[in-house]
Every structure is written in structure tokens, then in C-alpha cells.
Amino acid sequence: MIPENLDELRSKAREFAIREFTEDRIRKYEEEEKYPEEIRRKAFEAGFLNMNDPWGMLVAMEEFCRVDPGLGISALSAAFGSEVIMLFGSDYLKRKYLEPVLRGEKISGFAVTEPSAGSDVAGIKSRLERRGKGWILNGEKIFITNGTVADHFYVLARSSPPPSPEKRHHGMTMVVVESSWPGFEATQMKGKLGMRATSTAHIKFHDVEVPEENVIGEEGKGFYYVMTFFDISRIHVATQALGIAQGALDSFVEYVVSNGLGNRESYQFAIAEAATRVHAARLLTYDAADRLFRFSPDPVRTSMAKYFAGETAVHVTDLALRYTGLRGLTSRLEKFYRDAKIEEIWEGTNEVEKLVISRMLLKGKR
Ligand SMILES: Cc1cc2nc3c(=O)[nH]c(=O)nc-3n(C[C@H](O)[C@H](O)[C@H](O)COP(=O)(O)OP(=O)(O)OC[C@H]3O[C@@H](n4cnc5c(N)ncnc54)[C@H](O)[C@@H]3O)c2cc1C
């Protein structure tokens, strides 16, 4: 059930984004490729990073991205990956790592992707080897969000060989690694197409000592925890994409009205098409979110929402740019256009989402 006070939450988030995401700040953090720590703090203090209020967080993400995705995602992803601790972590891990993140004192990251393993999570090569009562971690991760600013990371690594080629996803364990530990190294990855205010890093682990109590849940179950996390995070990504598409539509309508083009049929058609797609993306996203927030996530609906909303963000920003010409190329639309593309890649590319949907259908599970 979508809560009745959603409009109230939405207005609060929108007012915050319009006030804080000024043109100067958007450009500054983008050009300097700098993580907006002051904005993250303000958003936290205003109560937007509240994991006990999932609809509030969802609408905040949509409204923040509607104004600026780079600042919005940085501000609201400070607890990135922490759902794995919430769902599978021990009381010790919750106290040590989750609670400071929820108090806004610490930042977390989620490190799965490697140079040779993106969509194919089971192909990771980072390894955990037993040493005494704990583990030694070696390997590397790329494109890790919050990579240069997080205090700790939820890291997936192989802890035992796969039992068979069909069971490559077995034998992977998830551990919490602190960025201050010896052997941890993070280097900022610069020059992304969009979302440049978000921190993205190449991370290396050189003989990092990981205590036994930092294993999340059960040894060997890491792949399952990552997939469970995707059921949650893909809804947030769909919401980011929805916000971008709505923001591009807002700019497009504003351009058409302020230039007196509203009586031209081609503009009318383009606006109608964009608005219909945005509305469809919102319905899919809220439907998937509703399932998740009632504790019965539906991976097919989640993948449909993530795939369609990502594609909608790319399509609507492209459409709006085509119709606004030079003015669009030097307006906020230019940035929305660059920011949109990532929505079709992170947390599962469009092809991966389509595979999730079609596999379930072909297995007769729908
Ligand atoms: C800005 C940014 C931030 C990110 N943040 C994080 C993070 O915090 N943590 C993290 O772990 N990862 C993160 N990622 C990584 C992201 O999740 C991966 O980029 C994504 O999973 C895709 O992996 P890849 O880039 O290696 O592409 P690949 O998996 O190499 O895919 C390349 C192409 O092949 C297609 N493809 C792959 N497999 C198949 C298949 N079986 N069938 C059909 N087509 C296929 C893909 O759809 C894609 O078009 C981030 C990425 C970006 C860009």
C-alpha cells in the first residue's frame, strides 16, 4: 500500500533539493568530481536518510534526482549496502557498523564488481584465506561507490573453490572491511560520463587481516546475500532513474512553454510520449517497492522496474535534448542526459534485468 502522506514527504524532499542543490553547487561538485559531504550531512540532519521510513527514502531519492542526481545519490547513499548487515549481520556487526551509519556518523560501501567480473558476480577472483582464527583478504574491486569516502565496505570474496562448474556461486563469503586497516587502498576513478559528484573508486586489498566476527551471516553464502541486496537496491536505482526522467520532462515542458512552442503538434506529441513513459516507470517502480516494503519482494517486478525506469531516463533525456536543440545542450538537460546512462548499467545492466525476467517466465514461475 502506497502511504497516504506521500505527497507531504515529496514536498519536503523537493523543497530541500531546490534549496540545497543550487546551480553553483551542482557545477562545483560535478567539475571538481568531489563528494558533497556538506550536503550529505544536511540531508541526514533533515531526516531523509531514515531506513525505518522506506517510502520517505524512496520519494526523497526521486525528488533529489529530479533536481540533481549526482548530489542526490551521494546524499542518500551514505548507508550503501547496509541492508546486508540489517538482514544477515550478527548483533555485534549491527552495533559496530550499522548503528554509526544510521546515526549519520559513518559511511558504508558495497564492493562486489571486479575488473573481470561485473554482471557475472560468480566470476570474482578476490579471495579470503583462513589464517588462525580469522581471514586474509587479497584482490581488487572496481567502480565502487563511496570508494574514497566510506569508513567500511561489505566485500564479497571467494573463500572456497566452487564445488562444480554449475555451482560457481557457491563458496563466496561476505565480510566487513574497514578502510583504515593496513593493506586497504582506494584510488578515485575520475572522468565518468555522469554522476561525477558521486565517489567511485578502484579498491585493492593487500593481505588485509579480517577477524572472524566480521564475516556477515554464514561463510559461503555471500552470493545469496548479494542477490538479496539487489532486490532492494534495484528499486532505489529505478527511483533514481525515475527522478532523472521527471527532471528532464520538467525542463522540457518549461522550455516549450517559455518559448511559446506549445501549439506545435510535434512538441505536444513529444511531451505526451515522455510524460506517459515517466508515469509508467513510476507505476512499475512503486509497485515493486510496495512488494518489497511489505517484505515480499518480487524479483521479476523489481527487474522490470529497474530496466524500464533506466531506459526511460535515457529515452526521455534524449527526446528532450532533440527538441530543445542548442538551448538544451547548454542547460540542465545536458547533465541529465549524461547522468541517465549509468542507470542502465549499475546494479544490473538492462540485459541482466531482462535475463532475470525471462528466466523466471521460462521456468514457469509466473
Ligand atoms: C558509476 C558506477 C558505480 C558503481 N558502483 C558499484 C558499487 O558500489 N559496487 C559494485 O560492486 N559495483 C558497482 N558498479 C559496477 C556495476 O554494478 C557494473 O558496472 C555492472 O554490474 C556491469 O558490469 P560491467 O561494467 O563489468 O559490465 P559487463 O558485465 O562486462 O557487461 C558488458 C555488457 O555485456 C552485457 N552482458 C553481460 N553479461 C551478459 C549476459 N549474460 N547476457 C547478455 N548480455 C550480457 C551487459 O549487459 C553489458 O551490456 C558501479 C558501476 C558504475 C558505472
Tab-separated table of C-alpha atoms and ligand atoms in Angstrom:
chain	number	residue	atom	x	y	z
A	1	MET	CA	0.000	0.000	0.000
A	2	ILE	CA	1.409	3.344	-1.006
A	3	PRO	CA	1.134	5.565	2.101
A	4	GLU	CA	-1.292	8.453	2.078
A	5	ASN	CA	1.234	11.018	3.273
A	6	LEU	CA	3.465	10.500	0.225
A	7	ASP	CA	2.685	13.985	-1.136
A	8	GLU	CA	3.772	15.558	2.121
A	9	LEU	CA	7.072	13.599	2.084
A	10	ARG	CA	7.541	14.514	-1.553
A	11	SER	CA	7.062	18.258	-0.976
A	12	LYS	CA	9.539	18.211	1.916
A	13	ALA	CA	12.159	16.445	-0.232
A	14	ARG	CA	11.541	18.705	-3.196
A	15	GLU	CA	11.871	21.866	-1.132
A	16	PHE	CA	15.155	20.592	0.328
A	17	ALA	CA	16.573	19.709	-3.099
A	18	ILE	CA	15.589	23.003	-4.687
A	19	ARG	CA	17.069	24.945	-1.774
A	20	GLU	CA	20.319	22.991	-1.379
A	21	PHE	CA	21.140	21.834	-4.910
A	22	THR	CA	21.866	25.274	-6.284
A	23	GLU	CA	23.273	25.660	-9.792
A	24	ASP	CA	26.643	26.687	-8.314
A	25	ARG	CA	26.851	23.623	-6.067
A	26	ILE	CA	25.767	21.267	-8.837
A	27	ARG	CA	28.507	22.585	-11.140
A	28	LYS	CA	31.172	22.787	-8.411
A	29	TYR	CA	30.884	19.180	-7.223
A	30	GLU	CA	30.495	17.955	-10.788
A	31	GLU	CA	33.539	19.790	-12.124
A	32	GLU	CA	35.720	19.019	-9.125
A	33	GLU	CA	34.415	15.416	-9.025
A	34	LYS	CA	34.089	15.914	-5.307
A	35	TYR	CA	31.870	14.062	-2.849
A	36	PRO	CA	29.363	16.577	-1.371
A	37	GLU	CA	29.918	15.860	2.329
A	38	GLU	CA	28.192	19.083	3.497
A	39	ILE	CA	25.049	18.158	1.537
A	40	ARG	CA	25.079	14.588	2.856
A	41	ARG	CA	25.182	15.957	6.407
A	42	LYS	CA	22.354	18.403	5.814
A	43	ALA	CA	20.196	15.700	4.201
A	44	PHE	CA	20.873	13.418	7.147
A	45	GLU	CA	20.035	16.130	9.690
A	46	ALA	CA	16.808	16.878	7.806
A	47	GLY	CA	15.829	13.208	8.301
A	48	PHE	CA	15.987	11.967	4.706
A	49	LEU	CA	18.367	9.056	5.366
A	50	ASN	CA	15.972	7.112	7.532
A	51	MET	CA	15.941	3.400	6.766
A	52	ASN	CA	12.924	2.977	9.058
A	53	ASP	CA	10.907	5.052	6.601
A	54	PRO	CA	11.416	3.294	3.246
A	55	TRP	CA	8.738	5.257	1.368
A	56	GLY	CA	10.189	8.505	2.687
A	57	MET	CA	13.642	7.488	1.415
A	58	LEU	CA	12.219	6.402	-1.924
A	59	VAL	CA	10.386	9.653	-2.558
A	60	ALA	CA	13.397	11.650	-1.347
A	61	MET	CA	15.588	9.810	-3.878
A	62	GLU	CA	13.115	10.558	-6.672
A	63	GLU	CA	12.809	14.247	-5.790
A	64	PHE	CA	16.538	14.716	-5.187
A	65	CYS	CA	17.399	13.125	-8.548
A	66	ARG	CA	14.720	15.238	-10.207
A	67	VAL	CA	16.834	18.274	-9.287
A	68	ASP	CA	20.332	16.763	-9.437
A	69	PRO	CA	21.220	13.054	-9.481
A	70	GLY	CA	24.903	13.413	-8.546
A	71	LEU	CA	24.210	15.348	-5.342
A	72	GLY	CA	21.008	13.440	-4.585
A	73	ILE	CA	22.548	9.977	-4.847
A	74	SER	CA	25.638	10.990	-2.860
A	75	ALA	CA	23.451	12.390	-0.083
A	76	LEU	CA	21.160	9.374	0.161
A	77	SER	CA	23.606	6.516	-0.452
A	78	ALA	CA	25.753	7.017	2.647
A	79	ALA	CA	24.462	3.715	4.037
A	80	PHE	CA	25.020	1.889	0.749
A	81	GLY	CA	24.915	-1.880	1.189
A	82	SER	CA	23.992	-1.731	4.884
A	83	GLU	CA	20.862	-3.772	4.238
A	84	VAL	CA	23.090	-6.881	4.200
A	85	ILE	CA	24.050	-6.245	7.820
A	86	MET	CA	20.477	-5.408	8.715
A	87	LEU	CA	19.249	-8.696	7.236
A	88	PHE	CA	22.124	-11.099	7.833
A	89	GLY	CA	24.643	-9.496	10.221
A	90	SER	CA	25.243	-10.504	13.838
A	91	ASP	CA	24.258	-8.222	16.713
A	92	TYR	CA	27.946	-7.382	17.035
A	93	LEU	CA	28.164	-6.224	13.389
A	94	LYS	CA	24.943	-4.255	13.729
A	95	ARG	CA	26.270	-2.424	16.783
A	96	LYS	CA	29.721	-1.832	15.366
A	97	TYR	CA	28.914	-0.922	11.754
A	98	LEU	CA	25.206	-0.396	11.155
A	99	GLU	CA	24.358	1.848	14.098
A	100	PRO	CA	27.041	4.517	13.378
A	101	VAL	CA	25.879	4.610	9.752
A	102	LEU	CA	22.269	5.073	10.850
A	103	ARG	CA	23.396	7.858	13.217
A	104	GLY	CA	24.987	9.618	10.238
A	105	GLU	CA	28.498	9.278	11.707
A	106	LYS	CA	29.912	6.756	9.232
A	107	ILE	CA	29.607	5.954	5.519
A	108	SER	CA	29.465	2.460	4.037
A	109	GLY	CA	30.151	0.915	0.619
A	110	PHE	CA	29.335	-2.338	-1.145
A	111	ALA	CA	32.208	-3.937	-3.042
A	112	VAL	CA	31.428	-6.737	-5.482
A	113	THR	CA	32.474	-5.707	-9.022
A	114	GLU	CA	35.989	-6.604	-10.241
A	115	PRO	CA	37.902	-5.926	-13.458
A	116	SER	CA	36.888	-9.336	-14.800
A	117	ALA	CA	33.533	-9.765	-13.041
A	118	GLY	CA	30.666	-7.273	-13.370
A	119	SER	CA	27.388	-8.856	-14.419
A	120	ASP	CA	28.926	-12.257	-13.752
A	121	VAL	CA	29.198	-11.937	-9.969
A	122	ALA	CA	30.203	-15.601	-9.619
A	123	GLY	CA	33.368	-14.811	-11.616
A	124	ILE	CA	35.026	-12.743	-8.848
A	125	LYS	CA	38.644	-13.513	-8.053
A	126	SER	CA	39.194	-11.734	-4.701
A	127	ARG	CA	39.951	-14.383	-2.131
A	128	LEU	CA	39.677	-14.954	1.585
A	129	GLU	CA	42.130	-17.429	3.066
A	130	ARG	CA	41.948	-18.780	6.579
A	131	ARG	CA	44.727	-17.595	8.864
A	132	GLY	CA	44.449	-18.596	12.534
A	133	LYS	CA	41.053	-17.511	13.845
A	134	GLY	CA	40.436	-15.032	11.047
A	135	TRP	CA	40.957	-14.444	7.329
A	136	ILE	CA	43.412	-12.807	4.937
A	137	LEU	CA	41.834	-10.873	2.058
A	138	ASN	CA	43.547	-10.251	-1.291
A	139	GLY	CA	42.127	-8.896	-4.538
A	140	GLU	CA	40.679	-5.796	-6.138
A	141	LYS	CA	37.335	-4.149	-6.814
A	142	ILE	CA	36.444	-1.501	-9.367
A	143	PHE	CA	33.722	1.126	-9.749
A	144	ILE	CA	32.963	1.120	-6.038
A	145	THR	CA	30.537	3.846	-4.976
A	146	ASN	CA	31.617	5.786	-1.836
A	147	GLY	CA	35.006	4.168	-2.501
A	148	THR	CA	37.100	7.138	-1.333
A	149	VAL	CA	34.810	8.262	1.483
A	150	ALA	CA	33.407	5.123	3.134
A	151	ASP	CA	34.605	4.031	6.580
A	152	HIS	CA	33.852	0.388	5.854
A	153	PHE	CA	32.822	-1.875	2.979
A	154	TYR	CA	30.753	-5.023	2.634
A	155	VAL	CA	33.100	-7.081	0.465
A	156	LEU	CA	32.385	-10.273	-1.475
A	157	ALA	CA	35.293	-12.692	-1.937
A	158	ARG	CA	35.825	-16.345	-2.672
A	159	SER	CA	36.505	-18.366	0.474
A	160	SER	CA	36.494	-21.863	-1.049
A	161	PRO	CA	36.666	-23.292	-4.583
A	162	PRO	CA	33.343	-23.857	-6.351
A	163	PRO	CA	32.161	-27.458	-5.873
A	164	SER	CA	31.374	-27.780	-9.628
A	165	PRO	CA	31.185	-25.550	-12.747
A	166	GLU	CA	27.387	-25.377	-12.297
A	167	LYS	CA	27.827	-24.196	-8.709
A	168	ARG	CA	30.237	-21.299	-9.265
A	169	HIS	CA	28.129	-19.135	-6.988
A	170	HIS	CA	28.919	-21.383	-4.000
A	171	GLY	CA	31.939	-20.725	-1.761
A	172	MET	CA	31.714	-16.939	-1.634
A	173	THR	CA	31.693	-15.076	1.658
A	174	MET	CA	30.842	-11.503	2.548
A	175	VAL	CA	32.944	-9.662	5.126
A	176	VAL	CA	33.113	-6.159	6.575
A	177	VAL	CA	36.428	-4.430	5.857
A	178	GLU	CA	37.416	-1.088	7.347
A	179	SER	CA	39.138	1.409	5.078
A	180	SER	CA	41.637	2.315	7.847
A	181	TRP	CA	43.020	-1.239	8.043
A	182	PRO	CA	46.559	-1.983	6.796
A	183	GLY	CA	46.560	-3.280	3.230
A	184	PHE	CA	43.443	-1.369	2.127
A	185	GLU	CA	43.975	1.037	-0.775
A	186	ALA	CA	41.384	3.175	-2.627
A	187	THR	CA	42.040	5.326	-5.686
A	188	GLN	CA	39.393	7.657	-7.075
A	189	MET	CA	38.213	6.826	-10.617
A	190	LYS	CA	37.757	10.137	-12.416
A	191	GLY	CA	36.195	11.119	-15.726
A	192	LYS	CA	32.889	9.239	-15.551
A	193	LEU	CA	30.323	10.215	-18.189
A	194	GLY	CA	27.929	11.388	-15.463
A	195	MET	CA	27.244	11.316	-11.703
A	196	ARG	CA	30.638	12.915	-11.150
A	197	ALA	CA	29.780	14.124	-7.644
A	198	THR	CA	29.474	10.507	-6.537
A	199	SER	CA	32.683	8.947	-5.253
A	200	THR	CA	33.796	5.986	-7.388
A	201	ALA	CA	36.986	4.087	-6.600
A	202	HIS	CA	39.314	1.300	-7.573
A	203	ILE	CA	39.998	-0.630	-4.388
A	204	LYS	CA	42.820	-3.044	-3.640
A	205	PHE	CA	43.265	-5.435	-0.739
A	206	HIS	CA	46.836	-6.498	0.045
A	207	ASP	CA	46.919	-9.168	2.766
A	208	VAL	CA	44.167	-7.439	4.736
A	209	GLU	CA	43.517	-9.188	8.070
A	210	VAL	CA	39.794	-9.724	8.601
A	211	PRO	CA	38.653	-11.006	12.008
A	212	GLU	CA	36.235	-13.937	12.107
A	213	GLU	CA	33.485	-11.807	13.675
A	214	ASN	CA	33.471	-9.616	10.545
A	215	VAL	CA	32.008	-12.420	8.434
A	216	ILE	CA	28.448	-11.442	7.522
A	217	GLY	CA	25.969	-14.244	8.138
A	218	GLU	CA	27.262	-17.673	7.143
A	219	GLU	CA	30.530	-18.492	5.427
A	220	GLY	CA	29.883	-19.466	1.782
A	221	LYS	CA	26.511	-17.676	1.497
A	222	GLY	CA	27.821	-14.349	0.150
A	223	PHE	CA	26.393	-14.714	-3.351
A	224	TYR	CA	22.919	-15.190	-1.924
A	225	TYR	CA	23.302	-12.050	0.235
A	226	VAL	CA	24.354	-10.021	-2.818
A	227	MET	CA	21.316	-11.179	-4.796
A	228	THR	CA	19.039	-10.364	-1.861
A	229	PHE	CA	20.595	-6.909	-1.672
A	230	PHE	CA	19.931	-6.372	-5.403
A	231	ASP	CA	16.227	-6.975	-4.768
A	232	ILE	CA	16.356	-3.873	-2.590
A	233	SER	CA	18.932	-1.692	-4.322
A	234	ARG	CA	17.430	-2.092	-7.791
A	235	ILE	CA	14.289	-0.370	-6.558
A	236	HIS	CA	16.380	2.573	-5.375
A	237	VAL	CA	18.106	2.675	-8.760
A	238	ALA	CA	14.749	2.580	-10.560
A	239	THR	CA	13.739	5.528	-8.377
A	240	GLN	CA	16.903	7.460	-9.294
A	241	ALA	CA	16.129	6.894	-12.967
A	242	LEU	CA	12.531	7.947	-12.471
A	243	GLY	CA	13.693	11.185	-10.825
A	244	ILE	CA	16.037	11.919	-13.742
A	245	ALA	CA	13.273	11.270	-16.293
A	246	GLN	CA	10.876	13.527	-14.383
A	247	GLY	CA	13.520	16.248	-14.079
A	248	ALA	CA	14.161	16.109	-17.834
A	249	LEU	CA	10.433	16.256	-18.536
A	250	ASP	CA	10.096	19.301	-16.223
A	251	SER	CA	12.891	21.096	-18.116
A	252	PHE	CA	11.387	20.145	-21.472
A	253	VAL	CA	7.905	21.459	-20.588
A	254	GLU	CA	9.428	24.647	-19.187
A	255	TYR	CA	11.367	25.173	-22.418
A	256	VAL	CA	8.293	24.629	-24.617
A	257	VAL	CA	6.114	26.961	-22.532
A	258	SER	CA	8.701	29.730	-22.173
A	259	ASN	CA	9.414	29.671	-25.913
A	260	GLY	CA	5.761	29.681	-26.942
A	261	LEU	CA	6.035	26.317	-28.712
A	262	GLY	CA	3.071	24.677	-27.006
A	263	ASN	CA	0.812	24.954	-30.043
A	264	ARG	CA	3.134	22.877	-32.243
A	265	GLU	CA	1.926	19.331	-32.697
A	266	SER	CA	5.402	17.768	-32.742
A	267	TYR	CA	6.191	19.260	-29.306
A	268	GLN	CA	2.804	18.191	-27.967
A	269	PHE	CA	3.432	14.622	-29.114
A	270	ALA	CA	6.926	14.525	-27.645
A	271	ILE	CA	5.727	15.836	-24.265
A	272	ALA	CA	2.830	13.366	-24.202
A	273	GLU	CA	5.176	10.479	-25.003
A	274	ALA	CA	7.697	11.469	-22.336
A	275	ALA	CA	5.002	12.011	-19.687
A	276	THR	CA	3.401	8.635	-20.428
A	277	ARG	CA	6.712	6.805	-20.127
A	278	VAL	CA	7.557	8.597	-16.866
A	279	HIS	CA	4.174	7.677	-15.443
A	280	ALA	CA	4.592	4.024	-16.497
A	281	ALA	CA	8.066	3.938	-14.900
A	282	ARG	CA	6.628	5.372	-11.687
A	283	LEU	CA	3.845	2.780	-11.552
A	284	LEU	CA	6.299	-0.096	-12.101
A	285	THR	CA	8.720	1.288	-9.514
A	286	TYR	CA	6.106	1.933	-6.830
A	287	ASP	CA	4.531	-1.468	-7.455
A	288	ALA	CA	7.899	-3.226	-6.947
A	289	ALA	CA	8.640	-1.030	-3.917
A	290	ASP	CA	5.277	-1.815	-2.378
A	291	ARG	CA	6.072	-5.553	-2.561
A	292	LEU	CA	9.497	-5.040	-1.063
A	293	PHE	CA	8.304	-2.799	1.760
A	294	ARG	CA	5.680	-5.399	2.657
A	295	PHE	CA	8.530	-7.950	2.937
A	296	SER	CA	7.588	-9.947	-0.159
A	297	PRO	CA	9.956	-8.693	-2.874
A	298	ASP	CA	9.210	-9.895	-6.377
A	299	PRO	CA	12.475	-10.068	-8.400
A	300	VAL	CA	10.593	-10.033	-11.717
A	301	ARG	CA	8.703	-6.842	-10.913
A	302	THR	CA	11.898	-5.338	-9.466
A	303	SER	CA	13.866	-6.106	-12.634
A	304	MET	CA	11.030	-4.785	-14.804
A	305	ALA	CA	11.036	-1.544	-12.824
A	306	LYS	CA	14.821	-1.161	-12.899
A	307	TYR	CA	15.121	-1.947	-16.609
A	308	PHE	CA	12.175	0.184	-17.698
A	309	ALA	CA	12.961	3.173	-15.478
A	310	GLY	CA	16.620	3.189	-16.600
A	311	GLU	CA	15.606	3.028	-20.230
A	312	THR	CA	13.007	5.751	-19.645
A	313	ALA	CA	15.608	8.078	-18.131
A	314	VAL	CA	17.831	7.623	-21.197
A	315	HIS	CA	14.935	7.911	-23.642
A	316	VAL	CA	13.302	10.982	-22.108
A	317	THR	CA	16.567	12.915	-21.703
A	318	ASP	CA	17.417	12.108	-25.329
A	319	LEU	CA	13.967	13.139	-26.562
A	320	ALA	CA	14.055	16.396	-24.598
A	321	LEU	CA	17.527	17.242	-25.928
A	322	ARG	CA	16.486	16.608	-29.513
A	323	TYR	CA	13.586	19.030	-29.171
A	324	THR	CA	15.433	21.744	-27.291
A	325	GLY	CA	18.475	21.934	-29.566
A	326	LEU	CA	21.279	24.273	-28.599
A	327	ARG	CA	19.389	25.600	-25.564
A	328	GLY	CA	19.072	22.059	-24.237
A	329	LEU	CA	22.717	21.263	-24.817
A	330	THR	CA	23.755	24.096	-22.530
A	331	SER	CA	21.019	23.616	-19.902
A	332	ARG	CA	20.450	21.145	-17.069
A	333	LEU	CA	19.253	18.700	-19.711
A	334	GLU	CA	22.842	18.181	-20.823
A	335	LYS	CA	23.715	16.891	-17.357
A	336	PHE	CA	20.569	14.791	-17.013
A	337	TYR	CA	21.485	13.199	-20.347
A	338	ARG	CA	24.954	12.198	-19.097
A	339	ASP	CA	23.729	11.144	-15.664
A	340	ALA	CA	20.951	8.957	-17.095
A	341	LYS	CA	23.188	6.419	-18.829
A	342	ILE	CA	24.586	4.948	-15.616
A	343	GLU	CA	21.071	3.954	-14.591
A	344	GLU	CA	21.126	1.323	-17.337
A	345	ILE	CA	24.368	-0.141	-16.003
A	346	TRP	CA	24.829	-0.161	-12.225
A	347	GLU	CA	23.134	-2.754	-10.041
A	348	GLY	CA	22.416	-4.861	-13.129
A	349	THR	CA	22.508	-3.856	-16.782
A	350	ASN	CA	19.339	-3.869	-18.888
A	351	GLU	CA	20.360	-7.244	-20.337
A	352	VAL	CA	20.827	-8.712	-16.858
A	353	GLU	CA	17.385	-7.440	-15.796
A	354	LYS	CA	15.857	-8.952	-18.931
A	355	LEU	CA	17.537	-12.268	-18.143
A	356	VAL	CA	16.049	-12.249	-14.627
A	357	ILE	CA	12.580	-11.591	-16.056
A	358	SER	CA	12.721	-14.110	-18.883
A	359	ARG	CA	14.344	-16.899	-16.816
A	360	MET	CA	11.525	-16.770	-14.276
A	361	LEU	CA	8.912	-16.791	-17.037
A	362	LEU	CA	10.576	-19.668	-18.874
A	363	LYS	CA	10.806	-21.657	-15.657
A	364	GLY	CA	7.053	-21.289	-15.381
A	365	LYS	CA	7.377	-19.302	-12.154
A	366	ARG	CA	4.892	-16.629	-13.249
B	1	LIG	C1	29.358	4.750	-11.518
B	1	LIG	C2	29.315	3.312	-11.163
B	1	LIG	C3	29.229	2.955	-9.816
B	1	LIG	C4	29.217	1.602	-9.450
B	1	LIG	N1	29.159	1.275	-8.116
B	1	LIG	C5	29.336	-0.027	-7.739
B	1	LIG	C6	29.437	-0.385	-6.362
B	1	LIG	O1	29.311	0.437	-5.464
B	1	LIG	N2	29.690	-1.687	-6.057
B	1	LIG	C7	29.838	-2.640	-7.002
B	1	LIG	O2	30.084	-3.795	-6.653
B	1	LIG	N3	29.727	-2.333	-8.326
B	1	LIG	C8	29.485	-1.052	-8.710
B	1	LIG	N4	29.383	-0.711	-10.045
B	1	LIG	C9	29.571	-1.745	-11.046
B	1	LIG	C10	28.308	-2.104	-11.802
B	1	LIG	O3	27.421	-2.798	-10.974
B	1	LIG	C11	28.753	-2.892	-13.036
B	1	LIG	O4	29.279	-1.933	-13.936
B	1	LIG	C12	27.652	-3.653	-13.683
B	1	LIG	O5	27.305	-4.734	-12.878
B	1	LIG	C13	28.023	-4.166	-15.071
B	1	LIG	O6	29.234	-4.818	-15.039
B	1	LIG	P1	30.389	-4.461	-16.108
B	1	LIG	O7	30.504	-2.995	-16.154
B	1	LIG	O8	31.588	-5.269	-15.774
B	1	LIG	O9	29.807	-4.919	-17.484
B	1	LIG	P2	29.786	-6.415	-18.101
B	1	LIG	O10	29.216	-7.364	-17.125
B	1	LIG	O11	31.139	-6.709	-18.644
B	1	LIG	O12	28.772	-6.189	-19.269
B	1	LIG	C14	29.127	-5.562	-20.523
B	1	LIG	C15	27.944	-5.715	-21.460
B	1	LIG	O13	27.647	-7.100	-21.666
B	1	LIG	C16	26.294	-7.371	-21.323
B	1	LIG	N5	26.194	-8.682	-20.706
B	1	LIG	C17	26.919	-9.166	-19.667
B	1	LIG	N6	26.538	-10.424	-19.359
B	1	LIG	C18	25.534	-10.739	-20.227
B	1	LIG	C19	24.719	-11.905	-20.427
B	1	LIG	N7	24.858	-12.986	-19.665
B	1	LIG	N8	23.791	-11.866	-21.418
B	1	LIG	C20	23.643	-10.761	-22.196
B	1	LIG	N9	24.390	-9.644	-22.061
B	1	LIG	C21	25.316	-9.632	-21.088
B	1	LIG	C22	25.920	-6.288	-20.328
B	1	LIG	O14	24.521	-6.076	-20.310
B	1	LIG	C23	26.657	-5.101	-20.898
B	1	LIG	O15	25.933	-4.527	-21.939
B	1	LIG	C24	29.304	0.616	-10.447
B	1	LIG	C25	29.351	0.991	-11.800
B	1	LIG	C26	29.338	2.321	-12.162
B	1	LIG	C27	29.389	2.673	-13.615
